[in-house]
mmCIF file of C-alpha atoms in Angstrom:
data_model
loop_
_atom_site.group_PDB
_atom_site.id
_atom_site.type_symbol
_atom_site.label_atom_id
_atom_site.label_comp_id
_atom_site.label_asym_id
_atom_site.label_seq_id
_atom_site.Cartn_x
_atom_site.Cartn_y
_atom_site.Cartn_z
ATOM 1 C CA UNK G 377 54.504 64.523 136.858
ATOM 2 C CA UNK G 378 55.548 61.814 134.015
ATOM 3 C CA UNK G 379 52.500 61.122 131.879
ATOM 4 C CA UNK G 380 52.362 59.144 128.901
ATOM 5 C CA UNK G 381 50.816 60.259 125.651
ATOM 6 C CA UNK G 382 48.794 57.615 123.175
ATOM 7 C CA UNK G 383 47.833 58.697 119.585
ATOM 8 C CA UNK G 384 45.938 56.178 117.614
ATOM 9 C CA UNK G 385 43.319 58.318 116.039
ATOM 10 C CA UNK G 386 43.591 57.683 112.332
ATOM 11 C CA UNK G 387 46.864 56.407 110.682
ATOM 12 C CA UNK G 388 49.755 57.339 113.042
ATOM 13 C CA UNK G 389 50.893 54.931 116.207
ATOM 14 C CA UNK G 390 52.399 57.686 118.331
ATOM 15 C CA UNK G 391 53.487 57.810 121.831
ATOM 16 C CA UNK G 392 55.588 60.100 123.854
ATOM 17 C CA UNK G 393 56.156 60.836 127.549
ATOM 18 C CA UNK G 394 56.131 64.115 128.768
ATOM 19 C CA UNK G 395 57.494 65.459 132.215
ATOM 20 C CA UNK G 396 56.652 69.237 133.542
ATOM 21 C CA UNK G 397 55.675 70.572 130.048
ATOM 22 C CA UNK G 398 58.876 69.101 128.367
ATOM 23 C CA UNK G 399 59.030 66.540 125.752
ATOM 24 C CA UNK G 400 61.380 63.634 127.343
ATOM 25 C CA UNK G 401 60.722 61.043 123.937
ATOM 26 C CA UNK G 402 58.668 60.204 121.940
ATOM 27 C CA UNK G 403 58.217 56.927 119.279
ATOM 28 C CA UNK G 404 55.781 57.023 116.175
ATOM 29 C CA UNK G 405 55.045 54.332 113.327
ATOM 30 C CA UNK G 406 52.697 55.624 110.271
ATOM 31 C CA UNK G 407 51.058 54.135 107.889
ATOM 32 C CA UNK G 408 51.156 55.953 104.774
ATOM 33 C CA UNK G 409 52.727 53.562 102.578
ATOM 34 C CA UNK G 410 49.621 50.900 103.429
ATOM 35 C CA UNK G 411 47.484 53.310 102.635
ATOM 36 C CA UNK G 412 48.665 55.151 99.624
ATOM 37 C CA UNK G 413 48.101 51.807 97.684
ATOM 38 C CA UNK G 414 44.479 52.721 98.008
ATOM 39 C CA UNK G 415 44.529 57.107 98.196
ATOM 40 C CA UNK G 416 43.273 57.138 101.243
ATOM 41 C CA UNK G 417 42.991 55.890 105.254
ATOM 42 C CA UNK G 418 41.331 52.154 105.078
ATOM 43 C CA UNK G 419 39.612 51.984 108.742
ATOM 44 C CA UNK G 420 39.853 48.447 108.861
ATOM 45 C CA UNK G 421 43.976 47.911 108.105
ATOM 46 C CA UNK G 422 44.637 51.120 110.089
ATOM 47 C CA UNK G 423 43.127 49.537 113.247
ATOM 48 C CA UNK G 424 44.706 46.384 112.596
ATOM 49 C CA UNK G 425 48.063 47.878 112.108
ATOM 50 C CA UNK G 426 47.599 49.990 115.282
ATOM 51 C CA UNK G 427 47.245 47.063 117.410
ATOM 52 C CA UNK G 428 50.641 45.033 115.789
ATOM 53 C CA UNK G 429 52.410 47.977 116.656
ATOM 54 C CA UNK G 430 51.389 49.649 119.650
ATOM 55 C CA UNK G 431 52.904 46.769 122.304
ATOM 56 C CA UNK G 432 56.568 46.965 120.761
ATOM 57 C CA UNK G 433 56.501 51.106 120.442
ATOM 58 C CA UNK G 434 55.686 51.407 123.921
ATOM 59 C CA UNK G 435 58.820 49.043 124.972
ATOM 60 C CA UNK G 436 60.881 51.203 122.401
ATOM 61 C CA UNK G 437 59.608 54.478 124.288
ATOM 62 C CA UNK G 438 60.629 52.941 127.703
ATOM 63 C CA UNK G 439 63.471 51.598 126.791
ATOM 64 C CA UNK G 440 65.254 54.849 124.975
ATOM 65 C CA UNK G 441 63.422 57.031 128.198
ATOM 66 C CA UNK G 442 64.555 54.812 130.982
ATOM 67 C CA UNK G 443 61.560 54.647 132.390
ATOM 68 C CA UNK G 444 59.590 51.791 133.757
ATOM 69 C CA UNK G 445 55.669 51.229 133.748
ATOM 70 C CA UNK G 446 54.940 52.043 137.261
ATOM 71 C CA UNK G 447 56.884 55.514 136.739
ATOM 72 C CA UNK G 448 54.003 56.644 134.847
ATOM 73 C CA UNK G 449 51.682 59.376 136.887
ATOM 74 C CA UNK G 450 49.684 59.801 134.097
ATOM 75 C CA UNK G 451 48.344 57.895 131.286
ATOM 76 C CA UNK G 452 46.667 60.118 128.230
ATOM 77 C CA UNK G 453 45.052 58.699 125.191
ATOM 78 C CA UNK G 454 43.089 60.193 122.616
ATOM 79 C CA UNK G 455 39.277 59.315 122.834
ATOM 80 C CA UNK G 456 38.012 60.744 120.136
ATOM 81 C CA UNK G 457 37.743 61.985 117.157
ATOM 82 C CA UNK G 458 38.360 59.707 114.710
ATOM 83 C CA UNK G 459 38.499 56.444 113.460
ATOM 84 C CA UNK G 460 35.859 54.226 116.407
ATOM 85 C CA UNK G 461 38.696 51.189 115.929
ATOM 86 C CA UNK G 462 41.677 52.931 115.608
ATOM 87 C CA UNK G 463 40.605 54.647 118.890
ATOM 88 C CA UNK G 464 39.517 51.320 120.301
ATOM 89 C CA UNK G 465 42.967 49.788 119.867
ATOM 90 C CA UNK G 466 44.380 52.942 121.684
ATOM 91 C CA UNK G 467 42.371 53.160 124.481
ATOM 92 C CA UNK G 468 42.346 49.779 125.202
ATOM 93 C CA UNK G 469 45.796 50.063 125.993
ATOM 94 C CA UNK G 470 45.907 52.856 127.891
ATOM 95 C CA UNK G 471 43.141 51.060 130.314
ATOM 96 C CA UNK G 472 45.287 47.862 130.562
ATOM 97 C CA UNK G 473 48.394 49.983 131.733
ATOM 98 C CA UNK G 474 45.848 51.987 134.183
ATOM 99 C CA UNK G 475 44.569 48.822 135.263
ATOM 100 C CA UNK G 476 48.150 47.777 136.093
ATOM 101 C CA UNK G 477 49.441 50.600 138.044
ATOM 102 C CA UNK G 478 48.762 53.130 139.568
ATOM 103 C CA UNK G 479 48.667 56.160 136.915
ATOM 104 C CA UNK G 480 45.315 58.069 136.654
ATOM 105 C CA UNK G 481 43.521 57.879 132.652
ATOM 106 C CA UNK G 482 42.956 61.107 131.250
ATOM 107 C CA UNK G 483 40.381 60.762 127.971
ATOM 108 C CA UNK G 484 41.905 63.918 125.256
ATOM 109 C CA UNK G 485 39.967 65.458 122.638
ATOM 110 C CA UNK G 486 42.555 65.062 119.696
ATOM 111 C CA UNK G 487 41.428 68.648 118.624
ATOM 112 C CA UNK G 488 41.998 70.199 121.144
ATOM 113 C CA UNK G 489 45.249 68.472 121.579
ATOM 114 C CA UNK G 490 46.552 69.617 118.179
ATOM 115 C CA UNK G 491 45.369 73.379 120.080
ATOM 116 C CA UNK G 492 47.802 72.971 122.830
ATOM 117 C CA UNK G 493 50.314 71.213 121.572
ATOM 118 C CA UNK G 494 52.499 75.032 120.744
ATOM 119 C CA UNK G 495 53.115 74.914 124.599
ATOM 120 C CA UNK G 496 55.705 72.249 124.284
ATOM 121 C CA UNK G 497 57.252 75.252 122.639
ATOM 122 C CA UNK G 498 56.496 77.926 124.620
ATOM 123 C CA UNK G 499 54.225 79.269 126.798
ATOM 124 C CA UNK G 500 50.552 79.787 125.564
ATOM 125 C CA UNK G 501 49.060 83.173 125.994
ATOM 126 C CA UNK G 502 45.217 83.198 127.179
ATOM 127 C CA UNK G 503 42.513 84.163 126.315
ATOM 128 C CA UNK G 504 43.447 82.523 122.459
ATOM 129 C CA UNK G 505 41.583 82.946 119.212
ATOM 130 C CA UNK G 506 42.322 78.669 117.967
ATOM 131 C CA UNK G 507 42.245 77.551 114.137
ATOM 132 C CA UNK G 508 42.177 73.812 113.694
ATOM 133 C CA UNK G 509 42.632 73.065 110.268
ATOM 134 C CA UNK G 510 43.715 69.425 108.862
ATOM 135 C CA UNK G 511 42.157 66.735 106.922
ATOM 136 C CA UNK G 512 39.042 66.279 108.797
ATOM 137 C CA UNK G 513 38.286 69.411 110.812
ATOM 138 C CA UNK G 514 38.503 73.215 109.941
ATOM 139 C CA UNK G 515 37.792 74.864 113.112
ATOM 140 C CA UNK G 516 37.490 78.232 114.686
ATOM 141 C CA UNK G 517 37.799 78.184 118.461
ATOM 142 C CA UNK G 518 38.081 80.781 121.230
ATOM 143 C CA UNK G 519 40.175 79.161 124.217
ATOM 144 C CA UNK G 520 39.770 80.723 127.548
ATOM 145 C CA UNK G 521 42.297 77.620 128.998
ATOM 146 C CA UNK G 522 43.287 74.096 128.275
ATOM 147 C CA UNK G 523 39.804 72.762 129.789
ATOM 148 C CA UNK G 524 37.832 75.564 128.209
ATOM 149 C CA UNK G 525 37.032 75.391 124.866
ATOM 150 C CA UNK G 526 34.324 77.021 122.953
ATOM 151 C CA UNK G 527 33.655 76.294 119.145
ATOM 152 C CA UNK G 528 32.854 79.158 116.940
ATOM 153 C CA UNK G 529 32.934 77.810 113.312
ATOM 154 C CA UNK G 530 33.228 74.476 111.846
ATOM 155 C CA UNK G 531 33.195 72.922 108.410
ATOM 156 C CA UNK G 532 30.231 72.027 107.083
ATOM 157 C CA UNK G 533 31.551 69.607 104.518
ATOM 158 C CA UNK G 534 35.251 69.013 103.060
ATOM 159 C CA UNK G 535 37.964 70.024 105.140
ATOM 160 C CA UNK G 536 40.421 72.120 104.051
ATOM 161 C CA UNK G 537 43.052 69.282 104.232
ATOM 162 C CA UNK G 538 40.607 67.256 102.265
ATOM 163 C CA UNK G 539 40.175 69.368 100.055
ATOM 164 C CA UNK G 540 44.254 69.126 99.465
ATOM 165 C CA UNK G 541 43.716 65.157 99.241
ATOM 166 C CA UNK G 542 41.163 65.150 97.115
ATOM 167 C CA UNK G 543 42.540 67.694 94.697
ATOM 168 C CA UNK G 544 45.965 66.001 95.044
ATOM 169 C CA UNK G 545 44.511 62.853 93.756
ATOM 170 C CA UNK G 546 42.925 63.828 91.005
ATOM 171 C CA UNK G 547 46.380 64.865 89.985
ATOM 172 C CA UNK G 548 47.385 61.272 90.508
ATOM 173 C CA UNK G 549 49.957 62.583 93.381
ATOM 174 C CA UNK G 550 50.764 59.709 95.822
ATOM 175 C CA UNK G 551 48.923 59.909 99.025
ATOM 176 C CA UNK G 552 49.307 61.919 101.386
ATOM 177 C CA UNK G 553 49.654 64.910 98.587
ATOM 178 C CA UNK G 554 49.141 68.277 100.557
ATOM 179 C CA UNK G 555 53.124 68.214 100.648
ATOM 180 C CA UNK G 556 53.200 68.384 96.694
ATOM 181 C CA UNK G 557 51.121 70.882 96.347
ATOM 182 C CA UNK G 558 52.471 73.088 98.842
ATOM 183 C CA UNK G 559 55.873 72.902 97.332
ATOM 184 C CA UNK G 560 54.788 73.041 93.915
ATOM 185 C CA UNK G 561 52.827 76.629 94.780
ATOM 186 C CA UNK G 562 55.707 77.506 96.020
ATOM 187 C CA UNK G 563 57.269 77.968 92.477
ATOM 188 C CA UNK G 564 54.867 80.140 91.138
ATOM 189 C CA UNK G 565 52.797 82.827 91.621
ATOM 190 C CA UNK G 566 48.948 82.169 91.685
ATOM 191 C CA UNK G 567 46.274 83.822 89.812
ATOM 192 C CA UNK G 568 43.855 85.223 92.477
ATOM 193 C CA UNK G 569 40.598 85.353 90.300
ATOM 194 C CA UNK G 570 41.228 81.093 88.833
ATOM 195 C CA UNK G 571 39.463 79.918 92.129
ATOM 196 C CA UNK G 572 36.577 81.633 94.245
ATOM 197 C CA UNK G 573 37.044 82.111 97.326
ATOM 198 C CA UNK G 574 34.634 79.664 99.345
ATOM 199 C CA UNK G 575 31.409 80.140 101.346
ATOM 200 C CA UNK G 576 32.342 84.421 102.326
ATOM 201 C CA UNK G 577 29.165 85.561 101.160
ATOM 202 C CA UNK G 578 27.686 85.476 104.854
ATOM 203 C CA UNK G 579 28.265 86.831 108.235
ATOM 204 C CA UNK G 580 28.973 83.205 109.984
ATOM 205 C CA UNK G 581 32.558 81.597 110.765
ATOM 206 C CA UNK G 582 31.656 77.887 108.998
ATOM 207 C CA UNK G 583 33.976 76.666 106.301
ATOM 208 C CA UNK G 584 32.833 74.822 102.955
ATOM 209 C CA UNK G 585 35.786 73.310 100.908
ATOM 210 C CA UNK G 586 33.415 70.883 98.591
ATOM 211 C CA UNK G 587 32.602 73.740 96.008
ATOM 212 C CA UNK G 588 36.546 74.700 96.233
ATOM 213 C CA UNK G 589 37.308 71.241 95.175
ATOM 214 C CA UNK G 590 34.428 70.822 92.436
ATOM 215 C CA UNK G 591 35.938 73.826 90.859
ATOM 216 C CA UNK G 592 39.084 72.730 90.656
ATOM 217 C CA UNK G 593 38.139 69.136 89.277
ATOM 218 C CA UNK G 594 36.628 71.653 86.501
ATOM 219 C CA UNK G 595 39.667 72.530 86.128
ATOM 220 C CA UNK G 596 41.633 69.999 85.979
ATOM 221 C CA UNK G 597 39.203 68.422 83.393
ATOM 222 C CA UNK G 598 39.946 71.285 81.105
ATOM 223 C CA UNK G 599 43.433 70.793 81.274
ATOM 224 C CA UNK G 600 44.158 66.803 81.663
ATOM 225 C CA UNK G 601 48.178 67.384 80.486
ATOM 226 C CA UNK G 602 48.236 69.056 84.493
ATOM 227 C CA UNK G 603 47.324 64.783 85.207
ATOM 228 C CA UNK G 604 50.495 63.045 85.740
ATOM 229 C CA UNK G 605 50.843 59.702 84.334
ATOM 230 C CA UNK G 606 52.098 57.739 86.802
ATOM 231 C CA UNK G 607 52.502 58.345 90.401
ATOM 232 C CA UNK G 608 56.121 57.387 90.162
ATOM 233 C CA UNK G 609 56.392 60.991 87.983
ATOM 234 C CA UNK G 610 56.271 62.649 91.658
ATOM 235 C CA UNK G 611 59.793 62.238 92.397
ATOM 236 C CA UNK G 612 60.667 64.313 89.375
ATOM 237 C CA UNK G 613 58.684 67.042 89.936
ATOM 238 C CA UNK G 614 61.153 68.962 91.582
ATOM 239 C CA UNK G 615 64.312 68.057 89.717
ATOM 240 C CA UNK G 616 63.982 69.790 86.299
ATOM 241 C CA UNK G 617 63.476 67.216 84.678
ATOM 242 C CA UNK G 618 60.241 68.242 82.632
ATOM 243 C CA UNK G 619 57.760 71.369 82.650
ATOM 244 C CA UNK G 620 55.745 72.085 85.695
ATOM 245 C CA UNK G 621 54.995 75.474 85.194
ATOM 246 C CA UNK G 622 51.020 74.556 84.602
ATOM 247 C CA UNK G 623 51.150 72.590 87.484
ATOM 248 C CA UNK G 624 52.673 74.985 90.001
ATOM 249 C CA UNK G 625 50.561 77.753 88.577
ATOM 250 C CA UNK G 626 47.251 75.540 89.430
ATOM 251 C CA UNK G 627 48.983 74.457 93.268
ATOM 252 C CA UNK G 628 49.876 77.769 93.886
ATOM 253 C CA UNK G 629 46.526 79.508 93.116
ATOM 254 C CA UNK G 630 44.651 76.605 95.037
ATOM 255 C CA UNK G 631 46.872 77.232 98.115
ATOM 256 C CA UNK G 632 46.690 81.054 97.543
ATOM 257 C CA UNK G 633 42.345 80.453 97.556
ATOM 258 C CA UNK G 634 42.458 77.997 100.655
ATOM 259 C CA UNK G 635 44.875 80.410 102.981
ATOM 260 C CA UNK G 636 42.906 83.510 101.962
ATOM 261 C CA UNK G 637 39.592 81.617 102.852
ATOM 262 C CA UNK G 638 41.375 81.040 106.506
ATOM 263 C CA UNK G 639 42.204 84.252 106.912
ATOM 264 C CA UNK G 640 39.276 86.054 106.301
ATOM 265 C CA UNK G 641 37.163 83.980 108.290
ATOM 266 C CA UNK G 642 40.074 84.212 111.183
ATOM 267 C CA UNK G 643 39.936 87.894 111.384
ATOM 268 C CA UNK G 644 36.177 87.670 111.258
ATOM 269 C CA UNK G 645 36.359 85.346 114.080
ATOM 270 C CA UNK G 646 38.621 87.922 116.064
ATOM 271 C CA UNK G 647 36.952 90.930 114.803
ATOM 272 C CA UNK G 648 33.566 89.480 116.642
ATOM 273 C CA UNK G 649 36.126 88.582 119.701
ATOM 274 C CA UNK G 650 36.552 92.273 119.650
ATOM 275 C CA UNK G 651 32.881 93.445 118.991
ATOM 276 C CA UNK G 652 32.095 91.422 122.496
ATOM 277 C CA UNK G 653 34.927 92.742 124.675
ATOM 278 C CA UNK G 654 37.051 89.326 124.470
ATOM 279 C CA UNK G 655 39.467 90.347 122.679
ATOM 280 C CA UNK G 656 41.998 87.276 121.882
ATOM 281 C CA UNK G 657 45.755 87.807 123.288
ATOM 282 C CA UNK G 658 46.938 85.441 120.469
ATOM 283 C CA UNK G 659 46.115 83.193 117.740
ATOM 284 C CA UNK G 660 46.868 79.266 117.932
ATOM 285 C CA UNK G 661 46.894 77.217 114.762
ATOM 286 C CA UNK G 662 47.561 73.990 114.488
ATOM 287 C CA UNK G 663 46.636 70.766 112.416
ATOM 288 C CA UNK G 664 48.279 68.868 109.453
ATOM 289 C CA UNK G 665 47.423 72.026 107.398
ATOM 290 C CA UNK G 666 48.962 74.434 109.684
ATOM 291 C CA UNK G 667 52.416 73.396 108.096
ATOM 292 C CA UNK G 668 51.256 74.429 104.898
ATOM 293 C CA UNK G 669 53.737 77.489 104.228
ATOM 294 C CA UNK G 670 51.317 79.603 102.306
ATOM 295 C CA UNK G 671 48.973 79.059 105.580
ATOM 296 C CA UNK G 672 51.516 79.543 108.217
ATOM 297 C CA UNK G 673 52.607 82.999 106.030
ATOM 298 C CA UNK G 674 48.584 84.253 106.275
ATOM 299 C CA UNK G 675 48.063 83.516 109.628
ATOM 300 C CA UNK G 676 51.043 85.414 110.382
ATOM 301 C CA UNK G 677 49.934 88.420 108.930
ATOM 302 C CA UNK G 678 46.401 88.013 110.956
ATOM 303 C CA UNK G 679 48.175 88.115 114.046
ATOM 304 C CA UNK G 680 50.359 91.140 112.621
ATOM 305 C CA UNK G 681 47.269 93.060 111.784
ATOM 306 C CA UNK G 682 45.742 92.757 115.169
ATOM 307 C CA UNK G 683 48.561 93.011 117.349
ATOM 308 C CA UNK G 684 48.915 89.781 118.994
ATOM 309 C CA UNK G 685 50.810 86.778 119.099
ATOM 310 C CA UNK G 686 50.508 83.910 116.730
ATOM 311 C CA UNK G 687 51.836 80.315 118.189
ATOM 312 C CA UNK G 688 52.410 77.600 115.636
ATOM 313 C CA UNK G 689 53.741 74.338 116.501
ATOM 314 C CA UNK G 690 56.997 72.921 114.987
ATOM 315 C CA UNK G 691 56.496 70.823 111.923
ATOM 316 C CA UNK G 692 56.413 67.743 113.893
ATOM 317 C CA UNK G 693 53.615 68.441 116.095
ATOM 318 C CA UNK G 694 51.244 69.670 112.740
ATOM 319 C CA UNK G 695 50.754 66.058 112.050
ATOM 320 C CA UNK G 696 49.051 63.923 114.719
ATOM 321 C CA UNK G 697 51.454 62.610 117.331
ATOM 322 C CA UNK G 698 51.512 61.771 120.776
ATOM 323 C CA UNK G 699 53.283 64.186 122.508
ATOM 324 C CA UNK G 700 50.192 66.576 122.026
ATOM 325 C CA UNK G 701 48.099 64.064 123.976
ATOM 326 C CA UNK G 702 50.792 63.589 126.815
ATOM 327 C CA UNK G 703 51.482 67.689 127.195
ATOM 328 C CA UNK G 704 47.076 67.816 127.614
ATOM 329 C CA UNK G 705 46.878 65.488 129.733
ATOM 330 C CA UNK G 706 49.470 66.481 132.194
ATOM 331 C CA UNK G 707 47.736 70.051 131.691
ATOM 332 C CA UNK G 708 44.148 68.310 132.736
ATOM 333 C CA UNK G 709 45.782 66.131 135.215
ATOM 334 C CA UNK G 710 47.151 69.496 137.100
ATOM 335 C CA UNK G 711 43.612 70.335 137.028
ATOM 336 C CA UNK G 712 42.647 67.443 138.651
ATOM 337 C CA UNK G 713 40.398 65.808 135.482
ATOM 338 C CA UNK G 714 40.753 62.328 134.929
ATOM 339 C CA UNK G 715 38.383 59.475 133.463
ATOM 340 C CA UNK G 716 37.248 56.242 135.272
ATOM 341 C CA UNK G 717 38.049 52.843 133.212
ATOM 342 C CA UNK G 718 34.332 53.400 131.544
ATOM 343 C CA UNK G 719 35.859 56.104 129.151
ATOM 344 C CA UNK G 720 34.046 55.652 125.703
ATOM 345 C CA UNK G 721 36.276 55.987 122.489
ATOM 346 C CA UNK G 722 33.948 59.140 120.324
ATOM 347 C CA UNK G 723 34.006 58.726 116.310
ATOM 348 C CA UNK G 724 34.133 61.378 114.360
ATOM 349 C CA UNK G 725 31.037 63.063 113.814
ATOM 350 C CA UNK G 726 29.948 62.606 117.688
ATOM 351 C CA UNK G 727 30.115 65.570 120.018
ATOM 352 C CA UNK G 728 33.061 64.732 122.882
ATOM 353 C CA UNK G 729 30.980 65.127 126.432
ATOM 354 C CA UNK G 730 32.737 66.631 129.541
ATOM 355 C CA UNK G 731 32.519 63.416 131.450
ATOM 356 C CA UNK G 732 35.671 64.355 133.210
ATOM 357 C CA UNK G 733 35.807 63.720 137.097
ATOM 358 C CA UNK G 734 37.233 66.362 139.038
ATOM 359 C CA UNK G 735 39.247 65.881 142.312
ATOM 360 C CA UNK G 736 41.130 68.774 143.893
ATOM 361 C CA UNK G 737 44.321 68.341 144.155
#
């Protein structure tokens, strides 16, 4: 089965093809030097810039595969969530090509997605514990399957990876600044009492990041020399070329606070897995955040402590891409789910319905 992935969420033009599980190639344009100018994703360029791109990718990704258009079994695209045009120029695609051949449309849930996308890598073990965590979503699932998802804790405001956005900018990092700060954290060791811990004080497994990043504006009010003048300072932060040592000390005590929230709501998560008899054979984490190193090392030891296996995708497939969409379809499309040409893009915010239909195959 060759299916074809499309990724048009937010800021990244992504597609990839995928055959039996394996990655064949995949093509990606982003748009993080647009949208730096302004700190932040701009819907209205990002959907614009999606649809100048997405015609001349998809010739680049048949023409390195060797593939043609009516090789294509299979075409993916993410429906939702997101940005409503970005996933309009997407999807729009994806039903012209469907409309053209023969391949079935499969509608993905990007989140899940980001869950599944480790089994490019190896094989995923069942029944999963599943932490999303990236710029819009902090998650807690448990995953019975790639069809069978159930949601155990969300955020309730700020996502952790917004949190490392917003925090990042008020440092006057360029955009997209979770990269700085992980590296910077790296080079010292954090101070465990600077930050509280956010929203433990409860039984639940929801995430709140917005009093995190209040405290740390505090902070950094306190202590404007942490500031740096000019964005164009970030390319000497790691050089030696002048004194970081307050600003590692504040990066690596905000990372330290933001993996430690993770993990104990994680092993809460499990630890009720447990309580019910449904006990998790791994843990799955994935999401931009999920190649934070301080993240990736806590989630580790979670999966140490209860004796399971933890599956984290490469580097490449933390950030949103299309080869996640291509390996979940193909994964649906075994199951026989596929979408008519009615498929609805979902914002962000808007629950995803199971509108799949199901043949057997």
């Amino acid at each position: 089965m060759l299916t074809l992935g499309i990724e048009t969420s937010c800021d990244e033009t992504a597609l990839a093809l995928v055959r039996d599980g394996k990655l064949l190639h995949s093509v990606m344009s982003t748009q993080i030097d647009i949208h730096a100018l302004f700190g932040g994703v701009v819907p209205e360029l990002a959907s614009r810039e999606h649809y100048r791109l997405i015609g001349r990718l998809y010739d680049e990704l048949l023409e390195k595969s060797g593939v043609t258009t009516a090789d294509i079994d299979v075409v993916a695209v993410s429906r939702g969530p997101g940005l409503l045009g970005s996933l309009l120029v997407g999807l729009g695609f994806a039903k012209g090509l469907v409309a053209a051949g023969n391949a079935r449309l499969v509608g993905i849930n990007h989140l899940h997605a980001h869950l599944l996308a480790p089994g490019l890598e190896e094989d995923l073990i069942f029944p999963a514990a599943g932490l999303l965590v990236s710029g819009g979503h902090t998650h807690i699932y448990r995953i019975e399957g790639p069809d069978n998802f159930s949601l155990l804790g969300r955020t309730l405001d700020d996502a952790a990876g917004e949190a490392f956005d917003k925090v990042a900018k008020m440092l006057n990092m360029p955009y997209p600044g979770g990269r700085y700060i992980d590296r910077l954290g790296r080079m010292a060791e954090p101070e465990s009492s600077l930050f509280t811990r956010p929203y433990l004080d409860n039984d639940n497994l929801d995430f709140s990041f917005s009093g995190l990043k209040t405290a740390v504006g505090l902070y950094i009010q306190k202590n404007p020399h942490l500031i740096l003048a000019s964005q164009d300072m970030a390319s000497r932060l790691f050089d030696e070329s002048m004194d970081v040592s307050g600003l590692a000390h504040l990066c690596a005590s905000f990372n330290h606070t933001v993996s430690e929230t993770l993990r104990i709501k994680v092993e809460r998560a499990i630890g009720h897995m447990k309580a019910r008899g449904e006990a998790p054979r791994s843990l799955i984490v994935a999401g931009g955040v999920a190649a934070n190193s301080r993240v990736r090392e806590a989630m580790d030891g979670v999966a140490k402590r209860f004796g399971i296996r933890l599956s984290l995708p490469s580097l490449f497939l933390c950030t949103d891409n299309g080869a996640m969409v291509a390996y979940a379809g193909e994964l649906l499309a075994a199951k026989g789910m596929h979408h008519g040409l009615d498929l609805d893009a979902i914002p962000r915010g808007q629950k995803i319905p199971d509108d799949y239909l199901r043949e057997v195959h």
